[in-house]
CSV table of C-alpha atoms and ligand atoms in Angstrom, one decimal:
chain,number,residue,atom,x,y,z
A,160,MET,CA,-6.6,24.0,-16.6
A,161,LYS,CA,-6.5,20.0,-16.4
A,162,TYR,CA,-4.1,17.8,-14.5
A,163,HIS,CA,-3.1,14.3,-14.8
A,164,ILE,CA,-1.3,12.3,-12.1
A,165,ILE,CA,0.9,9.1,-12.4
A,166,THR,CA,1.4,7.2,-9.3
A,167,TYR,CA,4.0,4.5,-8.6
A,168,GLY,CA,4.3,2.6,-5.4
A,169,CYS,CA,2.1,1.7,-2.5
A,170,GLN,CA,-1.1,2.6,-1.1
A,171,MET,CA,0.4,5.5,0.9
A,172,ASN,CA,1.4,6.9,-2.4
A,173,GLU,CA,-1.9,6.5,-4.0
A,174,HIS,CA,-3.5,8.3,-1.0
A,175,GLU,CA,-0.9,11.2,-1.3
A,176,SER,CA,-2.0,11.4,-4.8
A,177,GLU,CA,-5.5,12.0,-3.7
A,178,LYS,CA,-4.3,14.8,-1.5
A,179,ILE,CA,-2.3,16.3,-4.4
A,180,ALA,CA,-5.4,16.1,-6.6
A,181,GLY,CA,-7.5,17.8,-3.6
A,182,ILE,CA,-5.0,20.8,-3.6
A,183,LEU,CA,-5.2,21.1,-7.4
A,184,GLU,CA,-8.9,20.9,-7.4
A,185,SER,CA,-9.0,23.7,-4.8
A,186,LEU,CA,-6.8,25.9,-7.2
A,187,GLY,CA,-9.6,25.2,-10.0
A,188,PHE,CA,-7.7,22.4,-11.8
A,189,GLU,CA,-9.8,19.5,-13.3
A,190,ALA,CA,-8.9,15.8,-13.6
A,191,SER,CA,-7.8,14.7,-17.2
A,192,LYS,CA,-7.6,11.0,-18.2
A,193,SER,CA,-4.9,11.7,-20.5
A,194,LYS,CA,-1.4,13.2,-20.5
A,195,GLU,CA,-1.8,14.7,-23.8
A,196,GLN,CA,-4.8,17.1,-22.6
A,197,ALA,CA,-3.3,17.9,-19.4
A,198,ASP,CA,-1.7,21.4,-18.3
A,199,PHE,CA,-0.2,19.9,-15.4
A,200,ILE,CA,1.6,16.4,-15.4
A,201,LEU,CA,2.7,15.0,-12.1
A,202,PHE,CA,5.0,11.8,-11.3
A,203,ASN,CA,4.3,10.7,-7.7
A,204,THR,CA,7.3,8.4,-7.5
A,205,CYS,CA,8.5,5.3,-5.3
A,206,CYS,CA,12.0,4.3,-4.3
A,207,VAL,CA,11.5,1.0,-2.6
A,208,ARG,CA,12.8,-1.1,-5.4
A,209,GLU,CA,16.0,-0.3,-7.5
A,210,ASN,CA,14.3,-0.8,-10.9
A,211,ALA,CA,11.6,2.2,-10.2
A,212,GLU,CA,14.4,4.8,-10.7
A,213,HIS,CA,15.0,3.6,-14.3
A,214,LYS,CA,11.2,3.5,-14.9
A,215,THR,CA,10.6,6.8,-13.5
A,216,PHE,CA,13.6,8.5,-15.5
A,217,GLY,CA,12.3,6.8,-18.7
A,218,ASN,CA,8.7,8.2,-18.2
A,219,VAL,CA,9.6,11.4,-17.3
A,220,GLY,CA,12.0,11.8,-20.4
A,221,ALA,CA,9.3,10.7,-22.5
A,222,LEU,CA,7.4,14.0,-21.7
A,223,LYS,CA,10.0,16.1,-23.5
A,224,LYS,CA,8.1,15.8,-26.6
A,225,LEU,CA,4.9,17.1,-25.1
A,226,LYS,CA,6.9,19.9,-23.4
A,227,ASP,CA,8.4,20.9,-26.9
A,228,GLU,CA,4.9,21.0,-28.3
A,229,ASN,CA,3.3,23.1,-25.5
A,230,SER,CA,5.8,25.4,-23.6
A,231,SER,CA,3.0,26.3,-21.0
A,232,LEU,CA,2.6,22.7,-20.0
A,233,MET,CA,3.9,22.1,-16.3
A,234,VAL,CA,5.9,18.9,-15.3
A,235,ALA,CA,6.2,18.0,-11.7
A,236,VAL,CA,8.1,15.0,-10.0
A,237,CYS,CA,7.4,14.3,-6.3
A,238,GLY,CA,7.2,11.5,-3.9
A,239,CYS,CA,9.8,9.1,-2.0
A,240,MET,CA,12.4,9.1,-4.7
A,241,MET,CA,12.6,12.8,-4.7
A,242,GLN,CA,13.1,12.8,-1.0
A,243,GLN,CA,16.7,11.4,-1.9
A,244,GLN,CA,18.6,14.5,-2.5
A,245,SER,CA,21.1,12.6,-4.9
A,246,VAL,CA,18.4,11.5,-7.1
A,247,ALA,CA,16.4,14.6,-7.0
A,248,GLN,CA,19.6,16.3,-8.2
A,249,LYS,CA,20.1,13.9,-11.1
A,250,LEU,CA,16.6,14.2,-12.3
A,251,ALA,CA,17.0,18.1,-12.2
A,252,GLU,CA,20.1,17.8,-14.2
A,253,THR,CA,19.0,15.2,-16.5
A,254,PHE,CA,15.7,17.0,-17.5
A,255,PRO,CA,15.9,20.8,-17.4
A,256,PHE,CA,12.2,20.9,-18.7
A,257,VAL,CA,10.9,19.6,-15.2
A,258,ASP,CA,9.2,22.6,-13.6
A,259,LEU,CA,8.6,21.3,-10.0
A,260,ILE,CA,10.5,18.9,-7.8
A,261,PHE,CA,9.3,18.1,-4.1
A,262,GLY,CA,9.7,15.6,-1.6
A,263,THR,CA,7.2,13.7,0.8
A,264,HIS,CA,7.0,16.1,3.6
A,265,ASN,CA,5.9,19.3,1.8
A,266,ILE,CA,2.8,18.2,-0.3
A,267,HIS,CA,0.9,20.7,1.6
A,268,THR,CA,2.8,23.6,0.3
A,269,LEU,CA,2.0,22.5,-3.4
A,270,ALA,CA,-0.2,25.6,-3.9
A,271,ASP,CA,2.6,27.9,-3.1
A,272,MET,CA,5.2,26.0,-5.1
A,273,ILE,CA,3.1,26.1,-8.4
A,274,GLY,CA,2.5,30.0,-7.6
A,275,ASP,CA,6.2,30.6,-7.5
A,276,CYS,CA,6.7,28.6,-10.4
A,277,ILE,CA,4.4,30.5,-12.5
A,278,LEU,CA,5.1,33.9,-11.0
A,279,ASN,CA,8.9,33.6,-11.3
A,280,LYS,CA,9.0,31.5,-14.5
A,281,GLN,CA,11.6,29.3,-13.0
A,282,ARG,CA,11.8,25.7,-11.7
A,283,VAL,CA,11.0,25.2,-7.9
A,284,VAL,CA,12.9,22.4,-6.1
A,285,SER,CA,11.6,21.8,-2.5
A,286,ILE,CA,12.8,18.9,-0.3
A,287,GLN,CA,12.5,19.4,3.3
A,288,GLU,CA,14.3,17.0,5.7
A,289,GLY,CA,13.6,16.0,9.3
A,290,ASP,CA,10.6,15.2,11.4
A,291,LEU,CA,8.0,17.7,10.4
A,292,SER,CA,4.4,18.1,11.7
A,293,ILE,CA,1.3,16.6,10.3
A,294,HIS,CA,-0.9,18.9,8.3
A,295,GLU,CA,-4.6,18.2,8.7
A,296,ASP,CA,-6.0,21.0,6.5
A,297,VAL,CA,-5.1,19.4,3.1
A,298,PRO,CA,-8.0,18.7,1.0
A,299,VAL,CA,-8.4,15.2,-0.6
A,300,THR,CA,-10.2,14.2,-3.7
A,301,ARG,CA,-10.9,10.6,-3.9
A,302,HIS,CA,-11.8,8.7,-7.1
A,303,SER,CA,-12.1,5.4,-5.4
A,304,TRP,CA,-15.7,5.0,-4.0
A,305,PRO,CA,-17.0,2.9,-2.4
A,306,LEU,CA,-13.4,2.3,-0.8
A,307,ALA,CA,-11.6,5.3,0.9
A,308,SER,CA,-8.2,5.3,2.3
A,309,VAL,CA,-7.3,7.2,5.3
A,310,ASN,CA,-3.9,7.9,6.8
A,311,ILE,CA,-3.5,7.3,10.5
A,312,MET,CA,0.2,7.7,10.8
A,313,TYR,CA,3.2,8.7,8.8
A,314,GLY,CA,6.8,7.4,8.6
A,315,CYS,CA,8.5,4.4,10.2
A,316,ASN,CA,11.0,3.9,13.3
A,317,ASN,CA,12.0,0.4,12.4
A,318,PHE,CA,14.9,0.5,10.0
A,319,CYS,CA,14.7,-2.9,8.6
A,320,THR,CA,18.2,-3.2,7.1
A,321,TYR,CA,16.9,-3.4,3.4
A,322,CYS,CA,14.4,-0.8,3.5
A,323,ILE,CA,14.7,2.9,2.4
A,324,VAL,CA,11.4,4.0,3.8
A,325,PRO,CA,12.6,5.4,7.2
A,326,TYR,CA,15.2,7.6,5.5
A,327,VAL,CA,12.5,9.1,3.0
A,328,ARG,CA,9.5,9.2,5.2
A,329,GLY,CA,11.1,10.1,8.7
A,330,ARG,CA,10.1,8.9,12.0
A,331,GLU,CA,6.5,7.7,13.0
A,332,LYS,CA,4.0,10.5,13.5
A,333,SER,CA,0.6,9.5,14.4
A,334,ARG,CA,-2.7,11.8,13.7
A,335,SER,CA,-4.8,12.2,16.6
A,336,ALA,CA,-7.6,9.7,17.0
A,337,LYS,CA,-10.2,12.8,17.0
A,338,GLU,CA,-8.9,14.1,13.6
A,339,ILE,CA,-9.1,10.4,12.2
A,340,VAL,CA,-12.7,10.0,13.4
A,341,GLN,CA,-13.8,13.2,12.1
A,342,GLU,CA,-12.2,12.4,8.6
A,343,ILE,CA,-14.1,9.2,8.7
A,344,GLN,CA,-17.4,10.7,9.7
A,345,GLY,CA,-17.2,12.9,6.8
A,346,LEU,CA,-16.8,9.9,4.5
A,347,LYS,CA,-20.5,8.6,5.1
A,348,GLU,CA,-20.9,7.5,1.3
A,349,TYR,CA,-18.1,5.3,1.4
A,350,ARG,CA,-18.6,1.7,2.5
A,351,GLU,CA,-15.1,0.5,3.4
A,352,ILE,CA,-12.2,2.5,5.0
A,353,MET,CA,-8.8,1.5,4.7
A,354,LEU,CA,-6.4,2.6,7.6
A,355,LEU,CA,-3.1,3.3,6.4
A,356,GLY,CA,0.4,3.3,8.1
A,357,GLN,CA,3.9,1.9,7.5
A,358,ASN,CA,3.3,0.1,10.8
A,359,VAL,CA,-0.4,0.5,12.0
A,360,ASN,CA,0.4,-1.5,15.0
A,361,SER,CA,2.6,1.2,16.6
A,362,TYR,CA,0.0,3.8,16.2
A,363,ASN,CA,0.1,6.2,19.2
A,364,GLY,CA,-2.3,9.2,18.9
A,365,GLY,CA,-1.8,10.9,22.1
A,366,GLY,CA,-1.9,7.8,24.3
A,367,VAL,CA,-4.5,5.9,22.2
A,368,ASP,CA,-3.0,2.8,20.7
A,369,PHE,CA,-4.0,1.1,17.6
A,370,ALA,CA,-6.5,-1.3,19.4
A,371,GLY,CA,-8.0,1.8,21.1
A,372,LEU,CA,-8.2,3.5,17.8
A,373,LEU,CA,-10.2,0.8,16.2
A,374,GLU,CA,-12.6,0.6,19.1
A,375,THR,CA,-13.1,4.3,18.9
A,376,ILE,CA,-13.9,4.3,15.2
A,377,CYS,CA,-16.2,1.2,15.6
A,378,ALA,CA,-18.0,3.1,18.3
A,379,GLN,CA,-18.2,6.7,16.7
A,380,THR,CA,-18.8,6.0,13.0
A,381,ASP,CA,-21.0,3.9,10.9
A,382,VAL,CA,-18.6,2.8,8.1
A,383,PRO,CA,-19.7,-0.9,7.4
A,384,ARG,CA,-16.1,-2.1,6.7
A,385,ILE,CA,-12.8,-1.2,8.4
A,386,ARG,CA,-9.5,-2.6,7.0
A,387,PHE,CA,-5.9,-1.6,7.9
A,388,MET,CA,-2.4,-2.0,6.6
A,389,THR,CA,0.3,-2.7,7.3
A,390,SER,CA,0.9,-4.7,10.5
A,391,HIS,CA,4.4,-5.2,12.0
A,392,PRO,CA,4.5,-8.7,13.6
A,393,LYS,CA,6.5,-7.4,16.3
A,394,ASP,CA,3.9,-4.9,17.5
A,395,LEU,CA,0.7,-7.0,17.0
A,396,SER,CA,-0.6,-7.0,20.5
A,397,ASP,CA,-3.0,-9.6,22.2
A,398,ARG,CA,-5.2,-6.5,22.9
A,399,LEU,CA,-5.4,-5.8,19.1
A,400,ILE,CA,-6.4,-9.5,18.3
A,401,ASP,CA,-9.0,-9.4,20.9
A,402,VAL,CA,-10.6,-6.1,19.4
A,403,ILE,CA,-10.5,-7.6,16.0
A,404,ALA,CA,-12.2,-10.6,17.3
A,405,SER,CA,-14.9,-8.9,19.0
A,406,GLN,CA,-15.9,-6.2,16.3
A,407,PRO,CA,-17.4,-7.9,13.2
A,408,ARG,CA,-17.0,-4.6,11.1
A,409,ILE,CA,-13.3,-5.0,11.3
A,410,CYS,CA,-12.3,-7.3,8.3
A,411,ARG,CA,-10.9,-10.8,8.9
A,412,HIS,CA,-7.8,-10.1,7.1
A,413,ILE,CA,-4.5,-9.2,8.3
A,414,HIS,CA,-1.3,-8.5,6.2
A,415,LEU,CA,1.4,-9.7,8.1
A,416,PRO,CA,4.8,-9.4,6.3
A,417,VAL,CA,7.1,-12.0,7.5
A,418,GLN,CA,10.1,-11.4,4.9
A,419,SER,CA,11.9,-14.5,5.6
A,420,GLY,CA,11.3,-18.0,7.3
A,421,SER,CA,14.9,-18.0,8.7
A,422,SER,CA,15.6,-16.5,12.2
A,423,ASN,CA,19.3,-15.8,10.9
A,424,ILE,CA,18.0,-13.7,7.9
A,425,LEU,CA,15.3,-11.9,10.1
A,426,ALA,CA,18.1,-11.1,12.6
A,427,ALA,CA,20.1,-9.6,9.7
A,428,MET,CA,17.0,-7.9,8.3
A,429,ASN,CA,16.6,-6.2,11.9
A,430,ARG,CA,12.8,-7.5,11.9
A,431,GLY,CA,12.6,-7.8,15.7
A,432,TYR,CA,11.2,-11.4,15.8
A,433,THR,CA,12.3,-15.0,15.1
A,434,ARG,CA,10.6,-17.7,12.9
A,435,GLU,CA,9.4,-19.2,16.1
A,436,GLN,CA,7.8,-15.8,17.5
A,437,TYR,CA,6.2,-15.3,14.2
A,438,LEU,CA,4.7,-18.7,14.1
A,439,GLU,CA,3.4,-18.5,17.7
A,440,LEU,CA,2.0,-15.1,16.8
A,441,VAL,CA,0.1,-16.6,13.8
A,442,ARG,CA,-1.2,-19.7,16.0
A,443,LYS,CA,-2.6,-17.1,18.5
A,444,ILE,CA,-4.3,-15.0,15.8
A,445,ARG,CA,-5.9,-18.2,14.4
A,446,LYS,CA,-7.1,-19.5,17.8
A,447,ARG,CA,-8.9,-16.3,18.6
A,448,ILE,CA,-10.1,-15.6,15.1
A,449,PRO,CA,-10.5,-18.9,13.1
A,450,ASP,CA,-11.8,-17.1,9.9
A,451,ILE,CA,-9.0,-14.8,9.5
A,452,ALA,CA,-7.2,-14.5,6.3
A,453,LEU,CA,-3.4,-14.0,6.3
A,454,THR,CA,-1.3,-12.4,3.7
A,455,THR,CA,2.4,-11.6,3.8
A,456,ASP,CA,5.3,-10.0,2.0
A,457,ILE,CA,8.7,-12.1,1.4
A,458,ILE,CA,12.1,-11.3,0.3
A,459,VAL,CA,14.4,-13.9,-1.3
A,460,GLY,CA,18.2,-13.5,-1.9
A,461,PHE,CA,18.6,-11.2,0.9
A,462,PRO,CA,22.5,-10.9,1.5
A,463,GLY,CA,23.9,-14.2,3.2
A,464,GLU,CA,20.6,-16.2,2.6
A,465,THR,CA,21.8,-19.8,2.5
A,466,ASP,CA,19.9,-22.8,1.0
A,467,ALA,CA,19.1,-23.8,4.5
A,468,ASP,CA,17.7,-20.2,5.2
A,469,PHE,CA,15.6,-20.4,1.8
A,470,ALA,CA,14.4,-23.8,2.9
A,471,ASP,CA,13.2,-22.3,6.0
A,472,THR,CA,11.1,-19.8,4.1
A,473,MET,CA,9.7,-22.5,2.1
A,474,SER,CA,8.7,-24.7,5.1
A,475,LEU,CA,7.3,-21.5,6.8
A,476,LEU,CA,4.9,-21.0,3.7
A,477,GLN,CA,3.8,-24.7,3.9
A,478,GLU,CA,3.3,-24.2,7.8
A,479,VAL,CA,1.3,-21.0,7.6
A,480,LYS,CA,-0.5,-21.5,4.4
A,481,TYR,CA,-1.1,-17.8,3.4
A,482,ASP,CA,-4.1,-16.8,1.5
A,483,SER,CA,-1.6,-15.0,-0.7
A,484,ALA,CA,1.7,-13.6,-0.7
A,485,PHE,CA,3.5,-10.6,-2.4
A,486,THR,CA,7.1,-12.2,-3.2
A,487,PHE,CA,10.1,-10.1,-4.1
A,488,VAL,CA,13.8,-10.6,-5.0
A,489,TYR,CA,16.0,-8.5,-2.5
A,490,SER,CA,16.5,-5.2,-4.2
A,491,ARG,CA,19.8,-3.2,-3.1
A,492,ARG,CA,19.0,0.3,-1.9
A,493,ASN,CA,21.7,2.6,-1.4
A,494,GLY,CA,21.9,4.3,2.1
A,495,THR,CA,20.7,1.3,3.8
A,496,LYS,CA,22.6,-1.2,6.1
A,497,ALA,CA,21.9,-4.2,3.9
A,498,ALA,CA,23.6,-2.3,1.0
A,499,GLU,CA,26.9,-2.5,2.8
A,500,MET,CA,26.6,-6.2,3.3
A,501,GLU,CA,29.2,-8.2,1.3
A,502,ASN,CA,27.6,-11.7,0.9
A,503,GLU,CA,25.2,-10.9,-1.9
A,504,VAL,CA,23.3,-13.8,-3.4
A,505,GLY,CA,23.8,-14.3,-7.1
A,506,LYS,CA,21.2,-13.3,-9.6
A,507,ALA,CA,20.7,-17.0,-11.0
A,508,VAL,CA,20.2,-18.2,-7.4
A,509,GLN,CA,17.7,-15.5,-6.7
A,510,LYS,CA,15.9,-16.3,-9.9
A,511,GLU,CA,15.8,-19.8,-8.9
A,512,ARG,CA,14.4,-19.2,-5.5
A,513,ILE,CA,11.8,-16.8,-6.5
A,514,MET,CA,10.3,-19.2,-9.1
A,515,LYS,CA,10.1,-22.0,-6.6
A,516,LEU,CA,8.6,-19.8,-3.9
A,517,VAL,CA,6.0,-18.4,-6.2
A,518,ALA,CA,5.1,-21.7,-7.5
A,519,LEU,CA,4.5,-22.9,-4.0
A,520,GLN,CA,2.3,-20.0,-2.9
A,521,ASN,CA,0.5,-20.3,-6.3
A,522,THR,CA,-0.5,-23.9,-5.3
A,523,ILE,CA,-1.5,-22.9,-1.6
A,524,THR,CA,-3.5,-19.9,-2.9
A,525,GLU,CA,-5.5,-22.0,-5.3
A,526,GLN,CA,-6.0,-24.8,-2.7
A,527,LYS,CA,-7.3,-22.1,-0.4
A,528,ASN,CA,-9.6,-20.8,-3.1
A,529,LYS,CA,-11.1,-24.1,-4.1
A,530,CYS,CA,-12.0,-24.4,-0.4
A,531,TYR,CA,-14.4,-21.5,-0.8
A,532,GLU,CA,-16.6,-23.5,-3.5
A,533,GLY,CA,-20.0,-24.2,-2.2
A,534,LYS,CA,-19.6,-21.5,0.6
A,535,THR,CA,-21.7,-18.3,0.8
A,536,VAL,CA,-19.6,-15.1,1.3
A,537,ARG,CA,-20.5,-11.4,1.9
A,538,VAL,CA,-19.0,-9.4,-0.9
A,539,LEU,CA,-18.8,-5.5,-1.3
A,540,ALA,CA,-19.4,-4.7,-5.1
A,541,GLU,CA,-16.5,-2.3,-6.0
A,542,GLY,CA,-16.7,-2.2,-9.7
A,543,ILE,CA,-17.4,-3.6,-13.1
A,544,SER,CA,-15.1,-6.5,-14.0
A,545,THR,CA,-12.3,-5.8,-16.5
A,546,ARG,CA,-12.7,-9.0,-18.1
A,547,ASP,CA,-16.4,-9.3,-18.5
A,548,GLN,CA,-18.7,-6.1,-18.5
A,549,GLY,CA,-21.7,-8.2,-17.5
A,550,HIS,CA,-19.9,-8.9,-14.3
A,551,VAL,CA,-19.1,-6.9,-11.2
A,552,CYS,CA,-16.1,-7.5,-8.8
A,553,GLY,CA,-15.7,-7.0,-5.2
A,554,ARG,CA,-14.1,-8.4,-2.1
A,555,THR,CA,-14.9,-10.5,0.8
A,556,GLY,CA,-13.9,-9.3,4.3
A,557,SER,CA,-11.1,-11.7,4.2
A,558,GLY,CA,-9.8,-9.9,1.0
A,559,LYS,CA,-10.7,-12.5,-1.6
A,560,MET,CA,-11.7,-10.9,-5.0
A,561,VAL,CA,-15.0,-12.4,-6.4
A,562,ASN,CA,-16.7,-11.9,-9.7
A,563,PHE,CA,-20.4,-12.3,-10.2
A,564,ALA,CA,-23.0,-11.3,-12.8
A,565,GLY,CA,-24.3,-7.9,-12.3
A,566,ASN,CA,-24.1,-4.1,-13.4
A,567,LYS,CA,-22.9,-0.7,-12.4
A,568,ASP,CA,-25.8,-0.1,-10.1
A,569,MET,CA,-24.7,-2.6,-7.7
A,570,ILE,CA,-21.3,-1.0,-6.8
A,571,GLY,CA,-21.3,0.2,-3.5
A,572,LYS,CA,-23.8,-2.5,-2.1
A,573,PHE,CA,-23.3,-5.7,-0.1
A,574,PHE,CA,-24.3,-9.1,-1.4
A,575,ASP,CA,-24.4,-12.6,-0.2
A,576,VAL,CA,-22.6,-14.6,-3.0
A,577,GLU,CA,-22.3,-18.5,-3.4
A,578,ILE,CA,-19.0,-19.4,-4.7
A,579,THR,CA,-19.2,-21.8,-7.6
A,580,GLU,CA,-15.7,-21.8,-8.6
A,581,GLY,CA,-12.3,-20.9,-6.9
A,582,LYS,CA,-9.4,-20.0,-9.3
A,583,LYS,CA,-5.9,-18.9,-8.7
A,584,THR,CA,-6.5,-15.0,-8.2
A,585,THR,CA,-10.5,-14.9,-8.1
A,586,LEU,CA,-13.7,-16.6,-6.9
A,587,PHE,CA,-16.6,-16.8,-9.1
A,588,GLY,CA,-20.1,-17.0,-7.9
A,589,ARG,CA,-23.8,-16.2,-8.1
A,590,ILE,CA,-25.8,-13.6,-5.8
A,591,THR,CA,-28.1,-15.4,-3.3
A,592,GLN,CA,-29.0,-12.3,-1.5
A,593,GLU,CA,-28.8,-8.5,-1.7
A,594,GLN,CA,-27.8,-7.0,1.7
A,595,GLY,CA,-27.6,-3.4,0.7
B,1188,SF4,S1,8.6,-1.7,9.1
B,1188,SF4,FE1,10.6,-2.1,8.0
B,1188,SF4,S2,9.9,-2.6,5.9
B,1188,SF4,FE2,8.2,-1.6,6.9
B,1188,SF4,S3,8.4,0.6,6.3
B,1188,SF4,FE3,9.5,0.2,8.4
B,1188,SF4,S4,11.6,-0.1,7.7
B,1188,SF4,FE4,10.4,-0.4,6.0
């Protein structure tokens, strides 16, 4: 029996697909690269943006032909989108051929759900609500070597007014530091660990805060590189800045979503900080860790965003000079507070603003990448370049992608690379020394 998983959305979803793969492999399934050869096809969905729903429905609908040709094929849909009862119901009604629908809280019961589906020859829909416990016994199959993701917490308490995540993933729950350390100790062959959570800065594992967790991981594991994502600016403590500064194995990169440069819009978004507080935090981080790279998320066209508010976002970009930014046009999500706000920004204005924002950030990113020319950086070779098979690609601790001549035997090793050219998205260079 073969399985094929299609994952949409963030790294959290990618990691949950690794857990689903782990469960399927424990049942004897093998991974299939193509849908056509699979006996079990699963869509792990995302609901953060409005157009994701159209895309998912389109892609699930396209499977009907395969199902008609092979009646024993099982089709499953799970993830954040299915955690919304109304959407799960709509999907069930639209596509009677889907065998299994489940939400974000009951991945650990997948083996039983598949068993019920096969034994009873009928569809299983299982969407659990509420704050549920953490299940530590779920197997994980990773295809990401030399990188590995490790969840440190689930859910979010922040209720940013535009965001659906707290409604579909529930309140924050942190894993114990002991369980996290044990998992990382078991990942000896991996060279870089990404600690994942919606807001890692509010991690609280039985009295251990995120700074304490990082210290414990540094003390009790040998992993050469540690990253984390995502940091909420309101919860990033001075102690955490000190720990990052003092531990060279923690990557010099903080993804620090600002969302808007206007204090009015930040208040409407319920972000819990003002423009001034955010800028003060940036100054503090840069003073303590001068080589830190900062990246961000920005939303334009939030309800009520005026020309002046947007100008504040543009000026904040100029002031902070992020290494890169994920930029989005506001997407209305039913069930959130922002969806009830009346003063929506017109599509034409949103489009104009996002184009200006992207153009400015591209210029900043390119300027910053140019500054790397002539410098030597430490890179972990992660894979063969998709553009040129004679090159490998990998990241610096600051998160910059670097391409250099090499082959697959170099993957998983660290190299010192002299940067010869800094382009918009990638740096190019040549190896000066292998570090192993
Ligand atoms: S911090 Fe805000 S944007 Fe991030 S997941 Fe929580 S509610 Fe959503």
